[in-house]
Amino acid sequence: MHVTFTDEELAFRDEVRSFFLDELPDDIRNKRMQDVVLDPEDQIRFQKCLFKKGWAGVNWPVEYGGTGWSAVQQYIFATEMAAANAPGIVAFGLNMVGPIVYTFGNEEQKRRFLPDILESNVWWCQGYSEPGSGSDLASLKMRADKVDDHYVINGTKTWTTLGQFADWIFCLVRTSTDVARRQDGISFLLVDMSTPGVSVKPIITLDGDHEVNEVHFEDVEVPIENLVGEEGKGWTYGKVLLQHERTNITGAARSAYRLRRLRVQASKSIRGANPLAEDRNFMRKLAAIEVDLKALEFTDLRTLAAVASGQAPGPESSILKVKGTEIQQMIDLLTMEAAAYYALPYVRDQYVLDFPEIDRIGEGAETKSSLHYFNNRKASIYGGSNEIQKNIIAKHVLGL
Ligand SMILES: Cc1cc2nc3c(=O)[nH]c(=O)nc-3n(C[C@H](O)[C@H](O)[C@H](O)COP(=O)(O)OP(=O)(O)OC[C@H]3O[C@@H](n4cnc5c(N)ncnc54)[C@H](O)[C@@H]3O)c2cc1C
């Protein structure tokens, strides 16, 4: 299979390339090159740059302020964004709750929520998982009891990514237990995080970072107008969202960028040692990932084409999620292997003192590579673990 771009698409590619060259703020570019985690303010600033250009709603329809881009344009955009090492988009607003609101929300909800999501004025987080309800999400217990003109919610959400910064959370809640199927008693509710009774507790991950949280809800009153769609239909909406989420996790363009960077790193000699590029075993592993990545890119394009023609990504998104994250984690491993001694996180502190140029060895990623490796073990778990995705592929794609 060979992809050739039309003249218009090539012109579009040049425009996107120039945009990232000219408009990505230098301080953000530098932080990215040094693998420094961005502050929420940096992230918002970057997303507002996209908004100003009219490019925030990459996969949104034009009528809601989106780009209305074709699958190929979206592909080009993702590729150029990764090639410029620009930050990814924080998915919870733009890629998750936004599409749910414009697809299933009422007119008032669209007016109220979509502009702020598009402009990144409001930070969203995702409240699906609960202690004891992850893979078996339909077993979730957080209750929302209707009292007059509001719901009273009680329960706990967990693994809530970046919830410490969030203004709003979208939740799957149980509005009924008196149903034939557990899924039918679940609804999709938008909750203002500043409502009395909401509290956020950090969970510190293996790499020492504070990225995820537990969010507790104690007698939290949520107006009925914050229910999206019909009561009891939240499972259906949530599933659509998960398919979008899985497609977004794939990260093929980002992996291509990281592989190119790894090749540069492997070509350098560190402390007089032979460059890894001369190690056939290492280069064989690198080539194997490149082959897998090429196949993933085409599967990604096929899914994008389905989404661009108005369909949800479908269960095939599970294939993208499994392969995409396996490739990411193989790149993590090889990057750490290539960094060798410098990958040890505790070495860095002393080494930076002795050799302040450490961050400029290779492309600067060596000392962060093990932290990144630990952090990214999450990739095969979140968005539904890879084992669960394989069950979905077996049942809904292969029909087993
Ligand atoms: C870093 C991180 C960020 C996250 N962010 C969010 C977020 O923002 N919002 C949110 O709602 N959730 C979030 N999650 C939660 C994530 O979706 C769940 O962790 C995931 O669905 C797995 O659920 P669990 O952790 O309860 O594990 P379990 O469901 O307890 O699974 C444990 C293990 O058993 C395996 N397993 C379970 N059932 C089966 C089965 N039927 N067949 C085969 N294997 C099985 C799983 O694959 C896994 O390896 C995040 C998770 C992580 C790690």
Short mmCIF file of C-alpha atoms and ligand atoms in Angstrom, two decimals:
data_model
loop_
_atom_site.label_atom_id
_atom_site.label_comp_id
_atom_site.label_asym_id
_atom_site.label_seq_id
_atom_site.Cartn_x
_atom_site.Cartn_y
_atom_site.Cartn_z
CA MET A 1 0.00 0.00 0.00
CA HIS A 2 1.37 3.38 -0.95
CA VAL A 3 0.01 6.75 0.09
CA THR A 4 0.47 9.67 -2.26
CA PHE A 5 -0.77 13.08 -1.27
CA THR A 6 -2.56 15.43 -3.67
CA ASP A 7 -1.11 18.91 -4.31
CA GLU A 8 -3.70 20.35 -1.89
CA GLU A 9 -2.69 17.87 0.77
CA LEU A 10 0.99 18.68 0.27
CA ALA A 11 0.17 22.40 0.61
CA PHE A 12 -1.77 21.61 3.77
CA ARG A 13 1.21 19.64 5.11
CA ASP A 14 3.48 22.64 4.50
CA GLU A 15 1.04 24.94 6.29
CA VAL A 16 0.89 22.64 9.31
CA ARG A 17 4.67 22.27 9.32
CA SER A 18 5.18 26.06 9.27
CA PHE A 19 2.60 26.53 11.99
CA PHE A 20 4.46 24.29 14.42
CA LEU A 21 7.77 25.84 13.42
CA ASP A 22 6.56 29.42 13.91
CA GLU A 23 3.82 29.24 16.54
CA LEU A 24 4.93 26.63 19.07
CA PRO A 25 6.23 28.80 21.93
CA ASP A 26 10.02 28.40 22.37
CA ASP A 27 9.85 27.65 26.09
CA ILE A 28 7.41 24.81 25.43
CA ARG A 29 9.57 23.51 22.57
CA ASN A 30 12.61 23.52 24.87
CA LYS A 31 10.80 21.73 27.66
CA ARG A 32 9.69 19.08 25.18
CA MET A 33 13.25 18.60 23.90
CA GLN A 34 14.43 18.16 27.49
CA ASP A 35 11.56 15.76 28.23
CA VAL A 36 10.30 18.05 30.98
CA VAL A 37 6.66 17.41 31.92
CA LEU A 38 4.57 20.45 30.94
CA ASP A 39 2.65 22.47 33.52
CA PRO A 40 -1.12 22.69 32.97
CA GLU A 41 -0.58 26.39 32.04
CA ASP A 42 1.84 25.37 29.26
CA GLN A 43 -0.61 22.82 27.98
CA ILE A 44 -3.50 25.30 27.97
CA ARG A 45 -1.33 27.92 26.25
CA PHE A 46 -0.45 25.42 23.52
CA GLN A 47 -4.08 24.38 23.03
CA LYS A 48 -5.13 28.03 22.85
CA CYS A 49 -2.59 28.51 20.02
CA LEU A 50 -4.38 25.73 18.16
CA PHE A 51 -7.74 27.30 18.95
CA LYS A 52 -6.61 30.68 17.62
CA LYS A 53 -5.65 29.01 14.37
CA GLY A 54 -9.03 27.19 14.25
CA TRP A 55 -7.34 23.82 14.75
CA ALA A 56 -8.44 22.83 18.26
CA GLY A 57 -11.32 20.57 17.27
CA VAL A 58 -9.30 18.35 14.97
CA ASN A 59 -12.01 15.71 14.64
CA TRP A 60 -15.01 17.95 15.44
CA PRO A 61 -17.63 18.82 12.82
CA VAL A 62 -17.44 22.38 11.42
CA GLU A 63 -20.85 23.31 12.87
CA TYR A 64 -19.41 23.03 16.39
CA GLY A 65 -16.23 24.92 15.57
CA GLY A 66 -14.20 21.92 14.44
CA THR A 67 -11.90 21.66 11.45
CA GLY A 68 -14.05 19.23 9.46
CA TRP A 69 -10.77 17.79 8.15
CA SER A 70 -10.62 14.65 6.03
CA ALA A 71 -8.95 11.50 7.36
CA VAL A 72 -5.80 12.31 5.38
CA GLN A 73 -5.65 15.86 6.78
CA GLN A 74 -6.01 14.52 10.32
CA TYR A 75 -3.25 12.04 9.58
CA ILE A 76 -0.99 14.77 8.21
CA PHE A 77 -1.73 17.00 11.21
CA ALA A 78 -0.90 14.24 13.72
CA THR A 79 2.29 13.37 11.83
CA GLU A 80 3.53 16.97 11.67
CA MET A 81 2.60 17.64 15.29
CA ALA A 82 4.65 14.63 16.38
CA ALA A 83 7.53 15.48 14.02
CA ALA A 84 7.71 18.95 15.62
CA ASN A 85 7.70 17.23 19.03
CA ALA A 86 4.76 19.46 19.96
CA PRO A 87 2.78 18.44 23.05
CA GLY A 88 -0.13 16.07 22.64
CA ILE A 89 -3.61 17.40 23.24
CA VAL A 90 -5.02 16.71 26.72
CA ALA A 91 -7.75 14.38 25.59
CA PHE A 92 -10.42 14.68 28.27
CA GLY A 93 -12.11 17.82 26.94
CA LEU A 94 -11.37 17.99 23.23
CA ASN A 95 -11.27 14.30 22.37
CA MET A 96 -13.57 12.76 24.95
CA VAL A 97 -16.38 14.74 26.53
CA GLY A 98 -16.63 17.24 23.63
CA PRO A 99 -17.63 14.60 21.05
CA ILE A 100 -20.07 13.06 23.57
CA VAL A 101 -21.75 16.43 24.19
CA TYR A 102 -22.08 17.33 20.50
CA THR A 103 -23.30 13.82 19.64
CA PHE A 104 -25.66 13.04 22.52
CA GLY A 105 -26.14 16.31 24.44
CA ASN A 106 -29.11 18.68 24.07
CA GLU A 107 -28.88 22.14 22.48
CA GLU A 108 -28.49 23.90 25.82
CA GLN A 109 -25.56 21.61 26.80
CA LYS A 110 -23.90 22.20 23.44
CA ARG A 111 -24.17 25.98 23.91
CA ARG A 112 -22.99 25.81 27.49
CA PHE A 113 -20.04 23.40 27.27
CA LEU A 114 -18.64 23.17 23.73
CA PRO A 115 -17.13 26.68 23.33
CA ASP A 116 -15.15 26.40 26.58
CA ILE A 117 -13.93 22.91 25.68
CA LEU A 118 -12.82 24.11 22.26
CA GLU A 119 -11.00 27.12 23.70
CA SER A 120 -9.49 25.08 26.58
CA ASN A 121 -11.03 27.40 29.18
CA VAL A 122 -12.16 24.46 31.27
CA TRP A 123 -10.07 21.46 32.30
CA TRP A 124 -11.96 18.15 32.26
CA CYS A 125 -11.18 14.75 33.75
CA GLN A 126 -12.70 11.31 33.29
CA GLY A 127 -14.59 9.53 36.07
CA TYR A 128 -15.22 5.99 34.84
CA SER A 129 -13.09 3.59 36.94
CA GLU A 130 -13.82 2.85 40.57
CA PRO A 131 -12.03 0.78 43.18
CA GLY A 132 -13.14 -2.72 42.16
CA SER A 133 -14.66 -1.62 38.82
CA GLY A 134 -12.03 -1.25 36.10
CA SER A 135 -12.11 -3.99 33.49
CA ASP A 136 -15.59 -4.96 34.64
CA LEU A 137 -16.77 -1.35 34.39
CA ALA A 138 -20.46 -2.29 34.29
CA SER A 139 -20.15 -3.28 37.95
CA LEU A 140 -19.63 0.39 38.93
CA LYS A 141 -21.37 1.46 42.12
CA MET A 142 -21.25 5.25 42.35
CA ARG A 143 -24.91 6.12 42.98
CA ALA A 144 -26.84 9.06 41.64
CA ASP A 145 -30.24 9.29 43.32
CA LYS A 146 -32.77 11.69 41.88
CA VAL A 147 -34.13 14.14 44.46
CA ASP A 148 -36.42 16.89 43.09
CA ASP A 149 -34.44 18.81 40.45
CA HIS A 150 -31.04 17.29 41.13
CA TYR A 151 -29.10 14.05 41.62
CA VAL A 152 -27.31 13.28 44.87
CA ILE A 153 -24.15 11.34 44.13
CA ASN A 154 -22.10 9.20 46.49
CA GLY A 155 -19.08 7.03 45.73
CA THR A 156 -15.46 7.03 44.60
CA LYS A 157 -13.76 7.28 41.22
CA THR A 158 -10.15 6.22 40.89
CA TRP A 159 -7.12 6.55 38.61
CA THR A 160 -8.53 9.93 37.63
CA THR A 161 -5.78 11.35 35.43
CA LEU A 162 -4.89 15.02 36.09
CA GLY A 163 -8.01 15.31 38.26
CA GLN A 164 -6.04 17.62 40.58
CA PHE A 165 -6.27 20.34 37.91
CA ALA A 166 -9.80 19.64 36.73
CA ASP A 167 -12.70 22.09 36.82
CA TRP A 168 -15.21 19.47 35.67
CA ILE A 169 -15.44 15.69 35.62
CA PHE A 170 -17.62 13.51 33.38
CA CYS A 171 -18.85 10.45 35.23
CA LEU A 172 -20.58 7.18 34.63
CA VAL A 173 -22.97 6.78 37.57
CA ARG A 174 -25.59 4.24 38.63
CA THR A 175 -29.06 5.74 38.45
CA SER A 176 -30.90 2.42 38.78
CA THR A 177 -30.32 -1.10 40.07
CA ASP A 178 -33.78 -2.29 39.05
CA VAL A 179 -32.79 -3.29 35.50
CA ALA A 180 -32.42 -6.50 33.51
CA ARG A 181 -28.81 -5.71 32.47
CA ARG A 182 -26.37 -3.89 34.79
CA GLN A 183 -25.42 -1.64 31.84
CA ASP A 184 -28.96 -0.26 31.61
CA GLY A 185 -28.81 1.39 35.04
CA ILE A 186 -25.82 3.58 34.13
CA SER A 187 -26.04 7.28 33.19
CA PHE A 188 -23.58 9.93 31.95
CA LEU A 189 -23.33 12.95 34.26
CA LEU A 190 -21.26 16.16 34.15
CA VAL A 191 -20.09 17.34 37.57
CA ASP A 192 -18.54 20.66 38.58
CA MET A 193 -15.48 19.75 40.70
CA SER A 194 -16.05 22.78 42.95
CA THR A 195 -19.41 21.38 44.17
CA PRO A 196 -19.41 20.80 47.95
CA GLY A 197 -18.67 17.14 48.78
CA VAL A 198 -16.07 16.54 46.00
CA SER A 199 -12.53 15.82 47.21
CA VAL A 200 -9.38 14.75 45.34
CA LYS A 201 -6.63 12.54 46.84
CA PRO A 202 -3.33 11.94 44.99
CA ILE A 203 -2.02 8.53 43.93
CA ILE A 204 1.76 8.58 43.40
CA THR A 205 2.91 6.30 40.58
CA LEU A 206 6.03 4.16 40.13
CA ASP A 207 8.02 7.03 38.62
CA GLY A 208 7.32 9.25 41.66
CA ASP A 209 4.88 11.42 39.72
CA HIS A 210 1.48 12.77 40.73
CA GLU A 211 -0.61 12.16 37.65
CA VAL A 212 -3.56 10.13 38.94
CA ASN A 213 -6.01 10.54 41.80
CA GLU A 214 -8.90 9.17 43.77
CA VAL A 215 -11.95 11.42 43.64
CA HIS A 216 -14.50 11.08 46.43
CA PHE A 217 -18.12 12.22 46.21
CA GLU A 218 -20.13 12.66 49.39
CA ASP A 219 -23.75 13.81 49.00
CA VAL A 220 -22.79 15.88 45.97
CA GLU A 221 -25.78 17.67 44.45
CA VAL A 222 -25.75 17.78 40.65
CA PRO A 223 -28.51 19.59 38.70
CA ILE A 224 -30.60 17.30 36.50
CA GLU A 225 -29.72 19.39 33.44
CA ASN A 226 -26.16 18.00 33.71
CA LEU A 227 -27.37 14.57 32.60
CA VAL A 228 -26.20 13.91 29.04
CA GLY A 229 -28.72 12.14 26.83
CA GLU A 230 -31.21 9.77 28.38
CA GLU A 231 -31.04 8.39 31.89
CA GLY A 232 -29.86 4.77 31.75
CA LYS A 233 -28.16 5.17 28.36
CA GLY A 234 -24.77 6.24 29.73
CA TRP A 235 -23.19 2.89 28.95
CA THR A 236 -23.86 3.34 25.23
CA TYR A 237 -22.40 6.87 25.23
CA GLY A 238 -19.46 5.79 27.39
CA LYS A 239 -18.62 2.96 25.00
CA VAL A 240 -18.46 5.34 22.03
CA LEU A 241 -16.14 7.55 24.03
CA LEU A 242 -13.90 4.60 24.92
CA GLN A 243 -13.56 3.70 21.24
CA HIS A 244 -12.44 7.28 20.50
CA GLU A 245 -10.09 7.13 23.51
CA ARG A 246 -8.50 3.88 22.34
CA THR A 247 -7.96 5.25 18.87
CA ASN A 248 -6.27 8.30 20.40
CA ILE A 249 -3.96 6.19 22.58
CA THR A 250 -2.39 4.56 19.48
CA GLY A 251 0.16 7.37 19.07
CA ALA A 252 1.59 6.08 15.77
CA ALA A 253 2.97 9.47 14.67
CA ARG A 254 4.52 10.04 18.10
CA SER A 255 6.12 6.58 17.99
CA ALA A 256 7.55 7.33 14.53
CA TYR A 257 9.15 10.50 15.92
CA ARG A 258 10.58 8.63 18.92
CA LEU A 259 12.00 5.90 16.67
CA ARG A 260 13.77 8.49 14.52
CA ARG A 261 15.20 10.05 17.66
CA LEU A 262 16.31 6.63 18.89
CA ARG A 263 18.14 6.01 15.62
CA VAL A 264 20.07 9.28 16.11
CA GLN A 265 20.85 8.32 19.68
CA ALA A 266 22.04 4.86 18.58
CA SER A 267 24.39 6.40 16.04
CA LYS A 268 26.34 8.27 18.74
CA SER A 269 29.21 7.00 20.76
CA ILE A 270 28.84 7.59 24.48
CA ARG A 271 32.06 7.68 26.52
CA GLY A 272 34.06 6.20 23.66
CA ALA A 273 31.96 3.03 23.37
CA ASN A 274 30.99 1.70 19.96
CA PRO A 275 27.69 3.25 18.85
CA LEU A 276 24.71 0.93 19.21
CA ALA A 277 24.10 1.30 15.49
CA GLU A 278 26.96 -1.20 15.12
CA ASP A 279 25.15 -3.71 17.33
CA ARG A 280 23.19 -5.96 14.95
CA ASN A 281 20.97 -7.34 17.67
CA PHE A 282 19.88 -3.87 18.77
CA MET A 283 19.33 -2.72 15.19
CA ARG A 284 17.31 -5.87 14.43
CA LYS A 285 14.94 -5.00 17.30
CA LEU A 286 14.71 -1.41 16.08
CA ALA A 287 13.88 -2.54 12.53
CA ALA A 288 11.23 -4.98 13.81
CA ILE A 289 9.41 -2.12 15.57
CA GLU A 290 9.64 0.03 12.46
CA VAL A 291 7.93 -2.71 10.44
CA ASP A 292 5.16 -3.09 13.06
CA LEU A 293 4.72 0.68 13.15
CA LYS A 294 4.26 0.89 9.38
CA ALA A 295 1.44 -1.68 9.59
CA LEU A 296 -0.11 0.26 12.47
CA GLU A 297 -0.03 3.51 10.48
CA PHE A 298 -2.16 1.98 7.74
CA THR A 299 -4.65 0.49 10.21
CA ASP A 300 -4.80 3.93 11.83
CA LEU A 301 -5.56 5.54 8.45
CA ARG A 302 -8.37 3.06 7.82
CA THR A 303 -9.95 3.90 11.18
CA LEU A 304 -9.52 7.64 10.58
CA ALA A 305 -11.31 7.23 7.25
CA ALA A 306 -14.25 5.58 9.04
CA VAL A 307 -14.39 8.37 11.64
CA ALA A 308 -14.11 11.08 8.97
CA SER A 309 -17.11 9.58 7.18
CA GLY A 310 -19.15 10.00 10.36
CA GLN A 311 -18.84 6.54 11.89
CA ALA A 312 -17.55 5.77 15.39
CA PRO A 313 -14.19 3.98 15.28
CA GLY A 314 -15.80 0.61 16.20
CA PRO A 315 -14.23 -2.39 17.94
CA GLU A 316 -11.26 -2.22 15.54
CA SER A 317 -10.01 0.58 17.79
CA SER A 318 -9.01 -2.22 20.20
CA ILE A 319 -6.48 -3.48 17.64
CA LEU A 320 -4.98 0.02 17.42
CA LYS A 321 -4.83 0.29 21.20
CA VAL A 322 -3.05 -3.06 21.69
CA LYS A 323 -0.52 -2.66 18.86
CA GLY A 324 0.01 1.05 19.48
CA THR A 325 0.83 0.59 23.15
CA GLU A 326 2.95 -2.52 22.56
CA ILE A 327 5.03 -0.48 20.11
CA GLN A 328 5.26 2.45 22.55
CA GLN A 329 6.47 0.16 25.32
CA MET A 330 9.03 -1.55 23.06
CA ILE A 331 10.38 1.90 22.15
CA ASP A 332 10.53 2.76 25.88
CA LEU A 333 12.57 -0.37 26.45
CA LEU A 334 15.00 0.22 23.57
CA THR A 335 15.41 3.89 24.55
CA MET A 336 16.37 2.79 28.04
CA GLU A 337 18.70 0.14 26.61
CA ALA A 338 20.35 2.77 24.42
CA ALA A 339 20.77 5.12 27.37
CA ALA A 340 22.51 2.33 29.32
CA TYR A 341 24.20 3.73 32.44
CA TYR A 342 22.59 7.14 31.99
CA ALA A 343 19.11 5.65 32.22
CA LEU A 344 19.47 5.16 35.96
CA PRO A 345 17.37 7.93 37.50
CA TYR A 346 19.47 8.26 40.64
CA VAL A 347 22.65 8.67 38.59
CA ARG A 348 21.23 11.78 37.04
CA ASP A 349 21.33 13.96 40.15
CA GLN A 350 25.05 13.51 40.70
CA TYR A 351 25.82 13.43 37.02
CA VAL A 352 24.08 16.71 36.34
CA LEU A 353 26.29 18.29 39.00
CA ASP A 354 29.46 16.82 37.51
CA PHE A 355 28.48 17.27 33.87
CA PRO A 356 25.92 20.04 33.40
CA GLU A 357 25.81 19.22 29.68
CA ILE A 358 24.19 15.84 30.46
CA ASP A 359 20.88 16.91 28.95
CA ARG A 360 22.63 17.55 25.68
CA ILE A 361 24.10 14.09 25.29
CA GLY A 362 22.33 12.45 22.37
CA GLU A 363 19.03 14.26 22.09
CA GLY A 364 18.77 14.72 25.84
CA ALA A 365 16.46 11.87 26.67
CA GLU A 366 18.82 9.42 28.30
CA THR A 367 18.39 10.23 31.97
CA LYS A 368 14.64 10.49 31.71
CA SER A 369 14.30 7.22 29.82
CA SER A 370 13.81 4.93 32.83
CA LEU A 371 11.31 7.30 34.44
CA HIS A 372 9.44 7.39 31.17
CA TYR A 373 9.65 3.61 30.94
CA PHE A 374 8.08 3.25 34.40
CA ASN A 375 5.44 5.91 33.72
CA ASN A 376 4.38 4.39 30.43
CA ARG A 377 3.69 0.94 31.83
CA LYS A 378 0.25 2.53 32.18
CA ALA A 379 -0.25 2.54 28.41
CA SER A 380 -1.23 -1.12 28.26
CA ILE A 381 -3.64 -0.64 31.21
CA TYR A 382 -5.57 2.61 30.75
CA GLY A 383 -8.37 3.02 28.23
CA GLY A 384 -9.15 -0.64 29.06
CA SER A 385 -6.27 -3.09 29.58
CA ASN A 386 -4.72 -4.83 26.57
CA GLU A 387 -5.99 -8.21 27.83
CA ILE A 388 -9.55 -6.84 27.72
CA GLN A 389 -8.94 -5.40 24.24
CA LYS A 390 -7.90 -8.87 23.07
CA ASN A 391 -11.20 -10.25 24.42
CA ILE A 392 -13.06 -7.53 22.46
CA ILE A 393 -11.13 -8.33 19.27
CA ALA A 394 -11.87 -12.05 19.69
CA LYS A 395 -15.59 -11.46 20.20
CA HIS A 396 -16.49 -8.44 18.07
CA VAL A 397 -13.86 -8.43 15.30
CA LEU A 398 -13.03 -12.13 14.82
CA GLY A 399 -16.48 -13.35 15.94
CA LEU A 400 -15.05 -16.11 18.15
C1 LIG B 1 -2.07 5.67 34.73
C2 LIG B 1 -3.53 5.36 34.62
C3 LIG B 1 -4.42 6.37 34.30
C4 LIG B 1 -5.79 6.11 34.25
N1 LIG B 1 -6.65 7.16 34.02
C5 LIG B 1 -7.98 6.94 34.15
C6 LIG B 1 -8.88 8.06 34.09
O1 LIG B 1 -8.48 9.21 33.89
N2 LIG B 1 -10.19 7.81 34.27
C7 LIG B 1 -10.68 6.55 34.49
O2 LIG B 1 -11.91 6.40 34.62
N3 LIG B 1 -9.85 5.48 34.55
C8 LIG B 1 -8.52 5.66 34.39
N4 LIG B 1 -7.65 4.59 34.48
C9 LIG B 1 -8.21 3.28 34.83
C10 LIG B 1 -8.06 2.19 33.79
O3 LIG B 1 -9.03 2.32 32.78
C11 LIG B 1 -8.18 0.85 34.54
O4 LIG B 1 -7.01 0.74 35.35
C12 LIG B 1 -8.28 -0.33 33.62
O5 LIG B 1 -9.53 -0.36 33.01
C13 LIG B 1 -8.06 -1.67 34.38
O6 LIG B 1 -8.89 -1.75 35.50
P1 LIG B 1 -8.30 -2.09 36.95
O7 LIG B 1 -7.14 -1.20 37.22
O8 LIG B 1 -9.44 -2.07 37.91
O9 LIG B 1 -7.72 -3.57 36.84
P2 LIG B 1 -8.54 -4.98 36.89
O10 LIG B 1 -9.79 -4.80 36.14
O11 LIG B 1 -8.64 -5.33 38.34
O12 LIG B 1 -7.58 -5.91 36.14
C14 LIG B 1 -6.39 -6.44 36.74
C15 LIG B 1 -5.70 -7.35 35.71
O13 LIG B 1 -6.56 -8.45 35.34
C16 LIG B 1 -6.75 -8.48 33.93
N5 LIG B 1 -8.13 -8.86 33.62
C17 LIG B 1 -9.26 -8.40 34.23
N6 LIG B 1 -10.34 -8.97 33.68
C18 LIG B 1 -9.92 -9.79 32.69
C19 LIG B 1 -10.57 -10.63 31.74
N7 LIG B 1 -11.89 -10.74 31.70
N8 LIG B 1 -9.81 -11.31 30.85
C20 LIG B 1 -8.46 -11.23 30.86
N9 LIG B 1 -7.78 -10.41 31.76
C21 LIG B 1 -8.48 -9.72 32.64
C22 LIG B 1 -6.47 -7.05 33.45
O14 LIG B 1 -6.03 -7.03 32.12
C23 LIG B 1 -5.37 -6.61 34.40
O15 LIG B 1 -4.13 -7.08 33.94
C24 LIG B 1 -6.28 4.80 34.49
C25 LIG B 1 -5.37 3.75 34.77
C26 LIG B 1 -4.01 4.03 34.84
C27 LIG B 1 -3.07 2.90 35.18
#
